[in-house]
mmCIF file of C-alpha atoms and ligand atoms in Angstrom:
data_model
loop_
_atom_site.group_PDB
_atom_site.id
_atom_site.type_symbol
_atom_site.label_atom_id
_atom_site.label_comp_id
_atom_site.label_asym_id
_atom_site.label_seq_id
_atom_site.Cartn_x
_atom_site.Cartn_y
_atom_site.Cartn_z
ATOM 1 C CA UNK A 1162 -15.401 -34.602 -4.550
ATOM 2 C CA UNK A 1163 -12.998 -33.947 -7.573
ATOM 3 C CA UNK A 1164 -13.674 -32.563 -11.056
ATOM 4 C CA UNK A 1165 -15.922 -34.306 -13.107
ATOM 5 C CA UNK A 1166 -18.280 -34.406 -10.279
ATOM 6 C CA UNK A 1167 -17.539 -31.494 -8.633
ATOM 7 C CA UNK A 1168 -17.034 -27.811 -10.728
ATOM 8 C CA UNK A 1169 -16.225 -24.722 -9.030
ATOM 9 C CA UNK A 1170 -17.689 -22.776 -11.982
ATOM 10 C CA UNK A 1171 -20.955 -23.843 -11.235
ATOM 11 C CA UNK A 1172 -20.807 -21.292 -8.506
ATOM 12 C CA UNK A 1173 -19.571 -18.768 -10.752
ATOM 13 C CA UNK A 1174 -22.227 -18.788 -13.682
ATOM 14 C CA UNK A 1175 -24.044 -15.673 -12.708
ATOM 15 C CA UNK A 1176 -24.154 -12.599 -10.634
ATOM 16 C CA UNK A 1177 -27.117 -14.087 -8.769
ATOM 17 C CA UNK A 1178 -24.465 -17.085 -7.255
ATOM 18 C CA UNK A 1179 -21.876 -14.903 -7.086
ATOM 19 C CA UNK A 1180 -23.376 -12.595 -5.103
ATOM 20 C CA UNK A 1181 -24.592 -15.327 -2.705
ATOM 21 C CA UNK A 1182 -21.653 -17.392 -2.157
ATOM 22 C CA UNK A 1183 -19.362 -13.503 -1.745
ATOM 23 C CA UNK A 1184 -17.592 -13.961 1.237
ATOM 24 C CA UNK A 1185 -15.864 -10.216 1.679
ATOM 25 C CA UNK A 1186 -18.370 -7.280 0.802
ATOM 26 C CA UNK A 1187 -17.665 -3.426 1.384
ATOM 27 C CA UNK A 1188 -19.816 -1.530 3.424
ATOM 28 C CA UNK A 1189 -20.596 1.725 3.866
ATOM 29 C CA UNK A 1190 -20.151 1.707 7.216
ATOM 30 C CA UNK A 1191 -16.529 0.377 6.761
ATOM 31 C CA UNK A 1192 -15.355 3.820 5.329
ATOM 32 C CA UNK A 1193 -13.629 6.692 6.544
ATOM 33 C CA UNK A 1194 -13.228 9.965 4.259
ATOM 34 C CA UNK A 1195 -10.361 12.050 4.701
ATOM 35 C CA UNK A 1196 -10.442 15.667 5.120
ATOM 36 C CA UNK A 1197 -8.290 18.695 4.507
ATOM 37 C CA UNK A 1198 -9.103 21.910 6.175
ATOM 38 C CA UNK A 1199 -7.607 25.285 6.034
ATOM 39 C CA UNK A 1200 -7.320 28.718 7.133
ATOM 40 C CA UNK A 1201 -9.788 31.644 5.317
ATOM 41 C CA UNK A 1202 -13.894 31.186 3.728
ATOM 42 C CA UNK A 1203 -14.707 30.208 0.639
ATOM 43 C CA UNK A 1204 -11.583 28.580 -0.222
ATOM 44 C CA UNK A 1205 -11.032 25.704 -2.306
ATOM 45 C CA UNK A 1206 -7.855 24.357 -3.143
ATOM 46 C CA UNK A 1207 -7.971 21.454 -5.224
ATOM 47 C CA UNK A 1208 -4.622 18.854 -4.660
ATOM 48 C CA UNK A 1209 -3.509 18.464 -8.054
ATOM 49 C CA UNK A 1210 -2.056 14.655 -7.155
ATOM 50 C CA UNK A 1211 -5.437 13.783 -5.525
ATOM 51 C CA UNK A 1212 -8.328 14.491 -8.136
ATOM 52 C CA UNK A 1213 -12.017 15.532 -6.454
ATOM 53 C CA UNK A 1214 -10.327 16.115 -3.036
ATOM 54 C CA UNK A 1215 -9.300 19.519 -2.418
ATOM 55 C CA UNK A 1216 -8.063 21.956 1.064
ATOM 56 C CA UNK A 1217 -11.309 23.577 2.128
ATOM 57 C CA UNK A 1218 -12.188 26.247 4.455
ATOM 58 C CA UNK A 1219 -14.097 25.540 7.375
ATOM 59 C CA UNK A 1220 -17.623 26.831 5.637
ATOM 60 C CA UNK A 1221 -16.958 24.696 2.337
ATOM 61 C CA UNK A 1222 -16.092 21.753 4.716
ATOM 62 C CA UNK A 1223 -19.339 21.816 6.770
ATOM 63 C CA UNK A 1224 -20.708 21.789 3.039
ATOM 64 C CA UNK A 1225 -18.922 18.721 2.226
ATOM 65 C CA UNK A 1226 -19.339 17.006 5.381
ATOM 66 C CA UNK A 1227 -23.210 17.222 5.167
ATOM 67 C CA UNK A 1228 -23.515 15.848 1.314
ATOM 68 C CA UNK A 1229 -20.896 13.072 2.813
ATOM 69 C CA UNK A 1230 -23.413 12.536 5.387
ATOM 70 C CA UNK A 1231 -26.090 12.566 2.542
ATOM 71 C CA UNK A 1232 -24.072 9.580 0.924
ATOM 72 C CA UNK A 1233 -24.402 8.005 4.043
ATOM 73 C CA UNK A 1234 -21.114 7.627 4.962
ATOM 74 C CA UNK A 1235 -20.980 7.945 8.906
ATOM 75 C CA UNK A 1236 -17.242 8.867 9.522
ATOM 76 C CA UNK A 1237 -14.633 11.657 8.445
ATOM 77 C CA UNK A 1238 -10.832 12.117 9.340
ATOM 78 C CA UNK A 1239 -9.810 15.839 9.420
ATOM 79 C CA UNK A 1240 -6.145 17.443 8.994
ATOM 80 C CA UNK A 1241 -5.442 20.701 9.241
ATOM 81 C CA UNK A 1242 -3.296 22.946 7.340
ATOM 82 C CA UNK A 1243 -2.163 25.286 9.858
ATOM 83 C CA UNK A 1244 -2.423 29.452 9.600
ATOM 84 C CA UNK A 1245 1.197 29.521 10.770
ATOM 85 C CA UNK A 1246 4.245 27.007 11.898
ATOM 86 C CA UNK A 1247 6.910 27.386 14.230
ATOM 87 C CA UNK A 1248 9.159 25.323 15.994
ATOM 88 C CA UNK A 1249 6.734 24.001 18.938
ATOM 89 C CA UNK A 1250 4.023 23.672 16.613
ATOM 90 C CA UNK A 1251 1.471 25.881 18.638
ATOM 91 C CA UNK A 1252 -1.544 26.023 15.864
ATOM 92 C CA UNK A 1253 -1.643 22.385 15.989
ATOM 93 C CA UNK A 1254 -3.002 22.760 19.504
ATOM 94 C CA UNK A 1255 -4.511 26.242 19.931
ATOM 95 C CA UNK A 1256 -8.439 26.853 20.797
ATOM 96 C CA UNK A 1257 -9.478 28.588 18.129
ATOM 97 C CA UNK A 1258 -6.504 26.382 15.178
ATOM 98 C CA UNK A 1259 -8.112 25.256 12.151
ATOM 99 C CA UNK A 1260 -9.227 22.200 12.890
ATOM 100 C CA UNK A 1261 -10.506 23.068 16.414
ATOM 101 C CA UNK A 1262 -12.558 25.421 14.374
ATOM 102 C CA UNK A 1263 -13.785 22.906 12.009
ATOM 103 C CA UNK A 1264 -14.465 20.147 14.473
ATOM 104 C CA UNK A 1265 -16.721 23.249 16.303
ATOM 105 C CA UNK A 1266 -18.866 23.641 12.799
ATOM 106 C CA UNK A 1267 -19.336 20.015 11.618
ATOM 107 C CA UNK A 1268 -20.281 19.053 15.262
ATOM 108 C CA UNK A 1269 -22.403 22.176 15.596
ATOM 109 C CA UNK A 1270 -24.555 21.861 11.593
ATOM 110 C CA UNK A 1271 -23.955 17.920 10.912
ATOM 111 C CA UNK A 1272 -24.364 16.463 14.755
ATOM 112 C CA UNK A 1273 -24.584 12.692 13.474
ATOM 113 C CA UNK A 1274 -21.333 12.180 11.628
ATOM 114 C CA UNK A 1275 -18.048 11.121 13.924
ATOM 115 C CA UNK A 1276 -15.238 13.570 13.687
ATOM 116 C CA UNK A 1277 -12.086 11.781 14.120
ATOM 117 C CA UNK A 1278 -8.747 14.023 14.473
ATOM 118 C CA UNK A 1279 -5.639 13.185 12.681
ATOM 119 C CA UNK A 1280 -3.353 13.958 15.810
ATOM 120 C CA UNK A 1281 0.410 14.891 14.274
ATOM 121 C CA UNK A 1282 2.622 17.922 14.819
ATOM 122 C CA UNK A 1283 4.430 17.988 11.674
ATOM 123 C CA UNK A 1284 1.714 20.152 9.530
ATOM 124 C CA UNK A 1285 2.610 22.716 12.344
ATOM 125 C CA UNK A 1286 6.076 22.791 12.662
ATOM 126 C CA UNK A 1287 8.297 24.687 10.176
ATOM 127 C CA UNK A 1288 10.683 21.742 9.714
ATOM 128 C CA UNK A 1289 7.880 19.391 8.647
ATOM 129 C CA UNK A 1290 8.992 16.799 11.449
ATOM 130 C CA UNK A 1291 6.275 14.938 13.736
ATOM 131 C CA UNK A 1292 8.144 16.120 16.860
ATOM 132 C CA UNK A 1293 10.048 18.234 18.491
ATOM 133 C CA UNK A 1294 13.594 19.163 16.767
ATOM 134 C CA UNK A 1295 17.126 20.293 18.747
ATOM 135 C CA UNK A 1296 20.473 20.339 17.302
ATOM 136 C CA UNK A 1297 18.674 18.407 13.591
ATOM 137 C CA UNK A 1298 17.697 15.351 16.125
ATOM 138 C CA UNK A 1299 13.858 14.597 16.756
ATOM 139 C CA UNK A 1300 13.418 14.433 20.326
ATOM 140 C CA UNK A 1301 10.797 11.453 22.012
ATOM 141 C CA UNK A 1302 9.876 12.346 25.186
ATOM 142 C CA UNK A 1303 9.685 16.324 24.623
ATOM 143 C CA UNK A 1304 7.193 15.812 21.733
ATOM 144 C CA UNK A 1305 4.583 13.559 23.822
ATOM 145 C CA UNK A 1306 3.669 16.956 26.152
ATOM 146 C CA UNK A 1307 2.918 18.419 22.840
ATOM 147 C CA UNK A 1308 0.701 15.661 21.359
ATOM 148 C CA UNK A 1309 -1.174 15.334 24.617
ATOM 149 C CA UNK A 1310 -2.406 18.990 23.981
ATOM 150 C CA UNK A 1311 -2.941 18.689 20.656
ATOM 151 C CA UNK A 1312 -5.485 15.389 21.592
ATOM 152 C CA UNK A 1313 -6.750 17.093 24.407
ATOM 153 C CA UNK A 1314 -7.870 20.527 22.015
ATOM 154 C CA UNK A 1315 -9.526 18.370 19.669
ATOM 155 C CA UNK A 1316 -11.395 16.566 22.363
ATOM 156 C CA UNK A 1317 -12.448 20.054 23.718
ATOM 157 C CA UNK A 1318 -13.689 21.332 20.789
ATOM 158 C CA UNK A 1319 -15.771 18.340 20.330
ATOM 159 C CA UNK A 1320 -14.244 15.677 18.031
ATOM 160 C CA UNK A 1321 -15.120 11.926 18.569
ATOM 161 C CA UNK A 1322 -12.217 10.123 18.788
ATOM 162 C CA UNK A 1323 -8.234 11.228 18.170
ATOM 163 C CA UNK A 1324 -5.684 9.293 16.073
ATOM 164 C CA UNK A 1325 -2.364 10.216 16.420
ATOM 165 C CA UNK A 1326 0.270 9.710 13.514
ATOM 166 C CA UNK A 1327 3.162 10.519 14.621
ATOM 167 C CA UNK A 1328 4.936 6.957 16.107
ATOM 168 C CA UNK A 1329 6.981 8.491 19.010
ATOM 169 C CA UNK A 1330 7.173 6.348 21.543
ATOM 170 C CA UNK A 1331 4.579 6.095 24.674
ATOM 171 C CA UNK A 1332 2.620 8.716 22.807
ATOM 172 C CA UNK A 1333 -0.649 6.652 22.997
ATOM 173 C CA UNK A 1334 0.008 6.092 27.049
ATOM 174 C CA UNK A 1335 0.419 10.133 27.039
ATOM 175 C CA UNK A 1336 -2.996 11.142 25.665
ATOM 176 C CA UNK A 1337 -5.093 8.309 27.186
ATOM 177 C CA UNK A 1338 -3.403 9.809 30.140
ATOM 178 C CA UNK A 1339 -4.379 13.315 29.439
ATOM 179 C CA UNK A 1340 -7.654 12.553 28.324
ATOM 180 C CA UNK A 1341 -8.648 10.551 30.986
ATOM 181 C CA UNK A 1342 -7.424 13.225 33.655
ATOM 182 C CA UNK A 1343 -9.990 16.026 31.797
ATOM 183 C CA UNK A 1344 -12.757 13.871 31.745
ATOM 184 C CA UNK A 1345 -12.411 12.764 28.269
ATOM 185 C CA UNK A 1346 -12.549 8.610 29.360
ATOM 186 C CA UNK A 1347 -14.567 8.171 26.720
ATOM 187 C CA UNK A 1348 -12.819 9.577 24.045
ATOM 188 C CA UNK A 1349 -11.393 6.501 22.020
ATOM 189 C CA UNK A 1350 -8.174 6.967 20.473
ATOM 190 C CA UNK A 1351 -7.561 4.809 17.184
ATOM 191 C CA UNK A 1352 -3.472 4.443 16.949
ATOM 192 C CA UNK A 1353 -1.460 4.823 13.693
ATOM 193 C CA UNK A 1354 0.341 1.627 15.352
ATOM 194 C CA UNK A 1355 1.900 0.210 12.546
ATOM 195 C CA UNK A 1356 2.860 3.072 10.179
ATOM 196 C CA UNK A 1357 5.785 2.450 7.907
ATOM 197 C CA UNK A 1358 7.895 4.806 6.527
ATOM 198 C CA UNK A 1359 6.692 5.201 3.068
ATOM 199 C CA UNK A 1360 7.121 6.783 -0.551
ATOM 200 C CA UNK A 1361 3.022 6.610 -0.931
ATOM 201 C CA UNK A 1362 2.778 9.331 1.209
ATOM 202 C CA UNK A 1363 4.057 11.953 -1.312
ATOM 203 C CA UNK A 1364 0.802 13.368 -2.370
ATOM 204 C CA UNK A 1365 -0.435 13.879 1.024
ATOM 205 C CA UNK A 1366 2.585 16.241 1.939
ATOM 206 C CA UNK A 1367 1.693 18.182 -1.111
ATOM 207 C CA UNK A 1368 -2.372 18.112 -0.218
ATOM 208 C CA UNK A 1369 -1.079 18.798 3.981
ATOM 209 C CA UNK A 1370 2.020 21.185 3.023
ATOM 210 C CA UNK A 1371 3.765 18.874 5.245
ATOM 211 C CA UNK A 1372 6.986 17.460 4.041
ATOM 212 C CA UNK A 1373 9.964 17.314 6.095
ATOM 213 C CA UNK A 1374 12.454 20.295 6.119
ATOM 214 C CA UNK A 1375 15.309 17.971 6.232
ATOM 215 C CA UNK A 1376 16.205 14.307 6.452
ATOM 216 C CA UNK A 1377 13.632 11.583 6.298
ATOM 217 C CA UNK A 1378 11.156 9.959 9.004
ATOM 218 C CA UNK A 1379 12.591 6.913 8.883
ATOM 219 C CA UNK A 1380 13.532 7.356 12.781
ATOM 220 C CA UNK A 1381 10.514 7.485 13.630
ATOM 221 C CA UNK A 1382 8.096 5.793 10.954
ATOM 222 C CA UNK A 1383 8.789 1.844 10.785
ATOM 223 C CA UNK A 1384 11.282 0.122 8.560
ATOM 224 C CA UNK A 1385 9.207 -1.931 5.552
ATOM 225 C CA UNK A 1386 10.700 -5.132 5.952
ATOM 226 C CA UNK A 1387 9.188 -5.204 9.226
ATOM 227 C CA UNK A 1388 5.951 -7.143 10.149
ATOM 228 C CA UNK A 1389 6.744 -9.021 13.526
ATOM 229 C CA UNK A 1390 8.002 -5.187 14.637
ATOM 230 C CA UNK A 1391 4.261 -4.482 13.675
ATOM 231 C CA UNK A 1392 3.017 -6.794 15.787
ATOM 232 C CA UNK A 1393 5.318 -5.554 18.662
ATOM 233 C CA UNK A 1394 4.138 -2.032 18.194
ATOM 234 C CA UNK A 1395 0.641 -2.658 17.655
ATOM 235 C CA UNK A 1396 1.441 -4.899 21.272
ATOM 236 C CA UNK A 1397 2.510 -1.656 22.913
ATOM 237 C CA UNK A 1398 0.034 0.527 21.553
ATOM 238 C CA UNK A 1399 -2.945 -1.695 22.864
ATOM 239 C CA UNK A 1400 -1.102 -1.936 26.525
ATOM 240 C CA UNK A 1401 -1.040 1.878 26.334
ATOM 241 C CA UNK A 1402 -4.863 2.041 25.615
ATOM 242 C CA UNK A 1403 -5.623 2.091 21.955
ATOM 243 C CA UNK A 1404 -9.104 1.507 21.006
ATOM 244 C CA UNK A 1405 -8.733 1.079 17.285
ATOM 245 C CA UNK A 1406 -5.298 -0.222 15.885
ATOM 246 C CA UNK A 1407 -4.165 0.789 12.593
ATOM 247 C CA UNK A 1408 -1.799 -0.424 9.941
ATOM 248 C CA UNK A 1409 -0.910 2.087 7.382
ATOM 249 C CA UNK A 1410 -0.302 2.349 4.075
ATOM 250 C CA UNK A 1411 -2.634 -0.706 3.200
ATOM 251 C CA UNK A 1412 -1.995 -1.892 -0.569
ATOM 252 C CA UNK A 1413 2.044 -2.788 -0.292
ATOM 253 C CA UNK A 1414 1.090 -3.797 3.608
ATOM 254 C CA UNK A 1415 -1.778 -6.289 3.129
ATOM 255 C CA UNK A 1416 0.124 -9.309 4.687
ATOM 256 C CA UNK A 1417 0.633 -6.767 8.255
ATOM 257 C CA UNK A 1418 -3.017 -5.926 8.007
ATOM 258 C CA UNK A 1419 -3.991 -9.802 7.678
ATOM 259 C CA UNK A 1420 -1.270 -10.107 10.713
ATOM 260 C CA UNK A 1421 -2.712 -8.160 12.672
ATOM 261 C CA UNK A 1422 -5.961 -8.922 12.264
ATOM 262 C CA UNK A 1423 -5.343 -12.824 13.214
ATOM 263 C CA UNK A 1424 -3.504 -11.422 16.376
ATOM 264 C CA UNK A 1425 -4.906 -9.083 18.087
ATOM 265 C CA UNK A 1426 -9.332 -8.532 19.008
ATOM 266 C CA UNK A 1427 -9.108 -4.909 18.593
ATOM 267 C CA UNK A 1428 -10.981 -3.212 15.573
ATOM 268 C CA UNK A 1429 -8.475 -3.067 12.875
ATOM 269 C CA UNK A 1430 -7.674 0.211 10.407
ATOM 270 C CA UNK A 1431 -6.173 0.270 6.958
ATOM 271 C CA UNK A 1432 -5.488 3.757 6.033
ATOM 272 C CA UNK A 1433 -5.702 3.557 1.727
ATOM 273 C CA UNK A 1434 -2.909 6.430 1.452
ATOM 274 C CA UNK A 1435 -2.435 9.365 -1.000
ATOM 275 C CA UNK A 1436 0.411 7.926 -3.217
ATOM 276 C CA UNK A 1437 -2.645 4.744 -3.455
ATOM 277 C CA UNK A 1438 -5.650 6.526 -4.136
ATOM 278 C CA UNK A 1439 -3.476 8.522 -6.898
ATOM 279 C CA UNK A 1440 -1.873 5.840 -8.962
ATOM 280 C CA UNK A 1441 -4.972 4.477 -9.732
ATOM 281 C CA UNK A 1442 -6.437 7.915 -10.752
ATOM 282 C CA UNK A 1443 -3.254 8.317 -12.969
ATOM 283 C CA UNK A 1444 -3.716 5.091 -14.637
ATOM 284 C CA UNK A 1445 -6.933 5.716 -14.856
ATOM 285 C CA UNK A 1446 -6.625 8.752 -16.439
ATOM 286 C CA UNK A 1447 -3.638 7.578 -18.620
ATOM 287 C CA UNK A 1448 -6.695 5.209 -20.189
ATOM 288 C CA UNK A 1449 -4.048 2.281 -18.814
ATOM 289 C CA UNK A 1450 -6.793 0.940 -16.175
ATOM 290 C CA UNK A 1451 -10.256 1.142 -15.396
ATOM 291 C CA UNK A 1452 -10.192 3.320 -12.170
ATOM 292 C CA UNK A 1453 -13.839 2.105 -10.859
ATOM 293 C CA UNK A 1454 -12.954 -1.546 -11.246
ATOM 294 C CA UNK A 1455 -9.507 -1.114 -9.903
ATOM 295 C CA UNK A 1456 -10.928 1.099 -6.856
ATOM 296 C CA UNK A 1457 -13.469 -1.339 -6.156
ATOM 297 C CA UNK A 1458 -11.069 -4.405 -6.222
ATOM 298 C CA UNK A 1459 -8.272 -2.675 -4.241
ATOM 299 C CA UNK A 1460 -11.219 -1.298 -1.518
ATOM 300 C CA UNK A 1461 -12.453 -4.932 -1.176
ATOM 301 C CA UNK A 1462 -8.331 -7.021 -1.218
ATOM 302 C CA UNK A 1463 -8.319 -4.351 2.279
ATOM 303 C CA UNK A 1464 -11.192 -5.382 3.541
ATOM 304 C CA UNK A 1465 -10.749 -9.171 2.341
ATOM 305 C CA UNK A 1466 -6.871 -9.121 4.779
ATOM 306 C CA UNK A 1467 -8.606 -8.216 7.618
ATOM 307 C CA UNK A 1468 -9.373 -4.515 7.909
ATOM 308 C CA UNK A 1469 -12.588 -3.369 9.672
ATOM 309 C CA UNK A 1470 -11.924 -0.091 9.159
ATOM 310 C CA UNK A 1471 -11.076 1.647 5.811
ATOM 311 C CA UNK A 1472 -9.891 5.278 5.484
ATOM 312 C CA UNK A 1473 -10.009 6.279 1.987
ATOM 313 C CA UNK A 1474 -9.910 9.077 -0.453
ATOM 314 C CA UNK A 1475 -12.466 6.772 -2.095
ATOM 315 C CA UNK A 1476 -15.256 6.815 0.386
ATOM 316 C CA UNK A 1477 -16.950 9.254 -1.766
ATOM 317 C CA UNK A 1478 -16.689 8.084 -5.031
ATOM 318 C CA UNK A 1479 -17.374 4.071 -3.831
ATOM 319 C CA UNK A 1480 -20.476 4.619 -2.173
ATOM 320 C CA UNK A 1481 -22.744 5.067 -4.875
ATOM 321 C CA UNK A 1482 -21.418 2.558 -6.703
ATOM 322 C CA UNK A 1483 -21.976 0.346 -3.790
ATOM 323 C CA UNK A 1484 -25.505 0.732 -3.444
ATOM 324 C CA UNK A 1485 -26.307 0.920 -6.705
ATOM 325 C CA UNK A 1486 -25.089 -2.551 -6.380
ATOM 326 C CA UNK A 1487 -27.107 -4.074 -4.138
HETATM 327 C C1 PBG B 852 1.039 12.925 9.397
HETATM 328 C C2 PBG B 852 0.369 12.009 8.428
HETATM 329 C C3 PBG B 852 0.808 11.577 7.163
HETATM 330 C C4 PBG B 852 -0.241 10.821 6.623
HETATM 331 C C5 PBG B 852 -1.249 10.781 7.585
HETATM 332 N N1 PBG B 852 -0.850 11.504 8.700
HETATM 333 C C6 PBG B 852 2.039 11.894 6.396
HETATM 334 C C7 PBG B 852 3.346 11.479 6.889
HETATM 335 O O1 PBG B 852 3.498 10.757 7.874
HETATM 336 O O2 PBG B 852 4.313 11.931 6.264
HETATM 337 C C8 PBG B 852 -0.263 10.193 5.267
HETATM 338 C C9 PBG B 852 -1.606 10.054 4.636
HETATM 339 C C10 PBG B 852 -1.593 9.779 3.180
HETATM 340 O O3 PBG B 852 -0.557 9.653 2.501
HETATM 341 O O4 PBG B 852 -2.709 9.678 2.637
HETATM 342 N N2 PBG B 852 2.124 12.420 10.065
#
C-alpha cells in the first residue's frame, strides 16, 4: 500500500490513536530514584547542579523515601557520603556507616520499597579513586576484598539488592562469592557492566563529594568509542553472576543500551546520570527548552533502546505527570 491509499497520518490525528498505536510507554515501575545520604539529623543539603535533589540525613531520607513510596514508585538507589575517608575506605563498609544506617531506617518505617546499594569505594577514600591506591597506581585485585565487604554490610543491614560501580575486574565474581558464602544467595546484584568513563558525571561528584584526588578513571571506567568492549564486559559480568546488567550514562550511550538489549536476556539498566538530568534543568531554566517535554522524551528514547530499568533523578518529578496521563 503506498500514499494515496495508504497515509500514516491517519494514525496520528488524535491523542485517542496515538495513544493506541504507542509502542514504548514509561512506567512507573520502570524507575529507580537516586538517593544521597549523609552523616548528622535534620540535614538538608541541596546539590546546587541537581535542582529538587539534595544530601539528606538518615531521618529526612526515611521522609523522602515514604512520600516516594506515596508516588508509587517501588525502587530507590542510595549513596552515601561518608562521616570520614581514608585510604582503605573503612566507612564505606562499617556496621553502623551511613548508608548501613539508612538502609536500617527505610527497611525498618517503609518495609515495601527495594533498597538497592550503590556499591563503590571512591566516596570513602580520600583520593576519590574506586579502589585501592599504592605508589599513584589503582590496584585490581586488592580492591575486590574491599568491595566484597562493602556488598556484604549492605546486605546485612538489610538492603535488597547491591550494584557495584566501580569496574575493577572480577569484582562481580567477588561479591556473588561473598554473598553466597553468608547466606545472602538471594541477594541479586545489578552490575554497572558497561560504565564509560564520562564528563556527565560532574554533578554527581559535587552531589557525592567524590571526585578523584588525582588523575582520571579512565583505567578503570571504559573508553567511549567502545560498544563491542560493552558487550564483552557485560559477557563477563553475567558469567560472574550478575542479575541485572547495566549500561551507564544512557543519553550519549543509547546505541550500547539497544546493543545490549538485542544480546543478552538479562534485565537491562540505563542509569540517566547527573551531568543528564542537569542540562535539561539548565536549559530549562535558561527558558531555552521545555524541561517537562524534554524529560519526558529523553525518559521514553531510554526506554524505547531497550532499557527495562531506568535510574533517574527524574523518577520523582515524571510520575505524576505519568499518571495524570493515563
Ligand atoms: C561511583 C559512581 C559514580 C556515579 C554512580 N556511581 C561517579 C563516578 O563513577 O565518578 C555517577 C552517577 C551520576 O553521574 O549520576 N563510582
Amino acid at each position: 500500500m503506498q500514499f494515496p491509499q495508504y497515509r500514516s497520518r491517519r494514525l496520528r490525528q488524535n491523542e485517542r490513536f496515538r495513544r493506541l498505536v504507542r509502542e514504548t510507554c514509561l512506567s512507573v515501575d520502570d524507575l529507580m530514584q537516586p538517593l544521597f545520604v549523609c552523616p548528622g539529623t535534620k540535614v538538608r543539603n541541596p546539590i546546587l547542579s541537581m535542582p529538587g535533589n539534595d544530601q539528606l540525613s538518615v531521618d529526612l531520607l526515611v521522609e523522602e523515601v515514604k512520600s516516594l513510596r506515596d508516588l508509587g514508585i517501588g525502587a530507590v538507589m542510595l549513596f552515601g557520603i561518608p562521616r570520614k575517608k581514608d585510604e582503605r575506605a573503612t566507612e564505606a563498609y562499617a556496621p553502623d556507616g551511613v548508608v548501613q544506617q539508612a538502609i536500617q531506617a527505610i527497611k525498618k518505617d517503609v518495609d515495601d520499597m527495594l533498597v538497592a546499594t550503590d556499591v563503590c569505594l571512591c566516596g570513602s577514600m580520600s583520593h576519590g579513586h574506586c579502589g585501592v591506591v599504592e605508589d599513584g597506581q589503582i590496584l585490581n585485585d586488592p580492591t575486590l576484598e574491599l568491595l566484597s565487604k562493602m556488598a556484604l554490610s549492605h546486605a546485612v543491614a538489610g538492603a535488597d539488592m547491591v550494584a557495584p560501580s566501580d569496574m575493577m575486574d572480577g569484582r562481580i565474581g567477588a561479591i556473588r562469592e561473598t554473598l553466597d558464602g553468608q547466606g545472602f544467595e538471594n541477594t541479586p546484584i545489578m552490575a554497572y557492566s558497561a560504565k564509560f568513563a564520562s564528563a556527565f558525571y560532574g554533578p554527581f561528584r559535587e552531589a557525592a563529594e567524590s571526585p578523584p584526588q588525582f588523575g582520571d578513571r579512565r583505567s578503570y571506567q571504559m573508553d567511549p568509542g567502545n560498544t563491542r568492549e560493552a558487550l564483552r564486559e557485560v559477557a563477563l559480568d553475567i558469567q560472574e553472576g550478575a542479575d541485572i546488567i547495566m549500561v551507564k550514562p544512557a543519553l550519549p550511550y543509547l546505541d550500547v543500551i539497544y546493543a545490549v538489549r538485542e544480546t543478552f536476556d538479562l534485565p537491562v539498566a540505563a542509569y540517566n546520570v547527573s551531568g543528564e538530568f542537569a542540562m535539561i534543568k539548565a536549559a530549562d531554566r535558561l527558558g531555552w527548552i521545555n524541561g517537562t517535554d524534554v524529560m519526558m522524551e529523553a525518559l521514553l528514547g531510554i526506554k524505547r533502546a531497550g532499557a527495562d530499568i531506568i535510574l533517574t533523578y527524574f523518577a520523582r518529578e515524571v510520575v505524576p505527570i505519568l499518571s495524570s496521563h493515563t
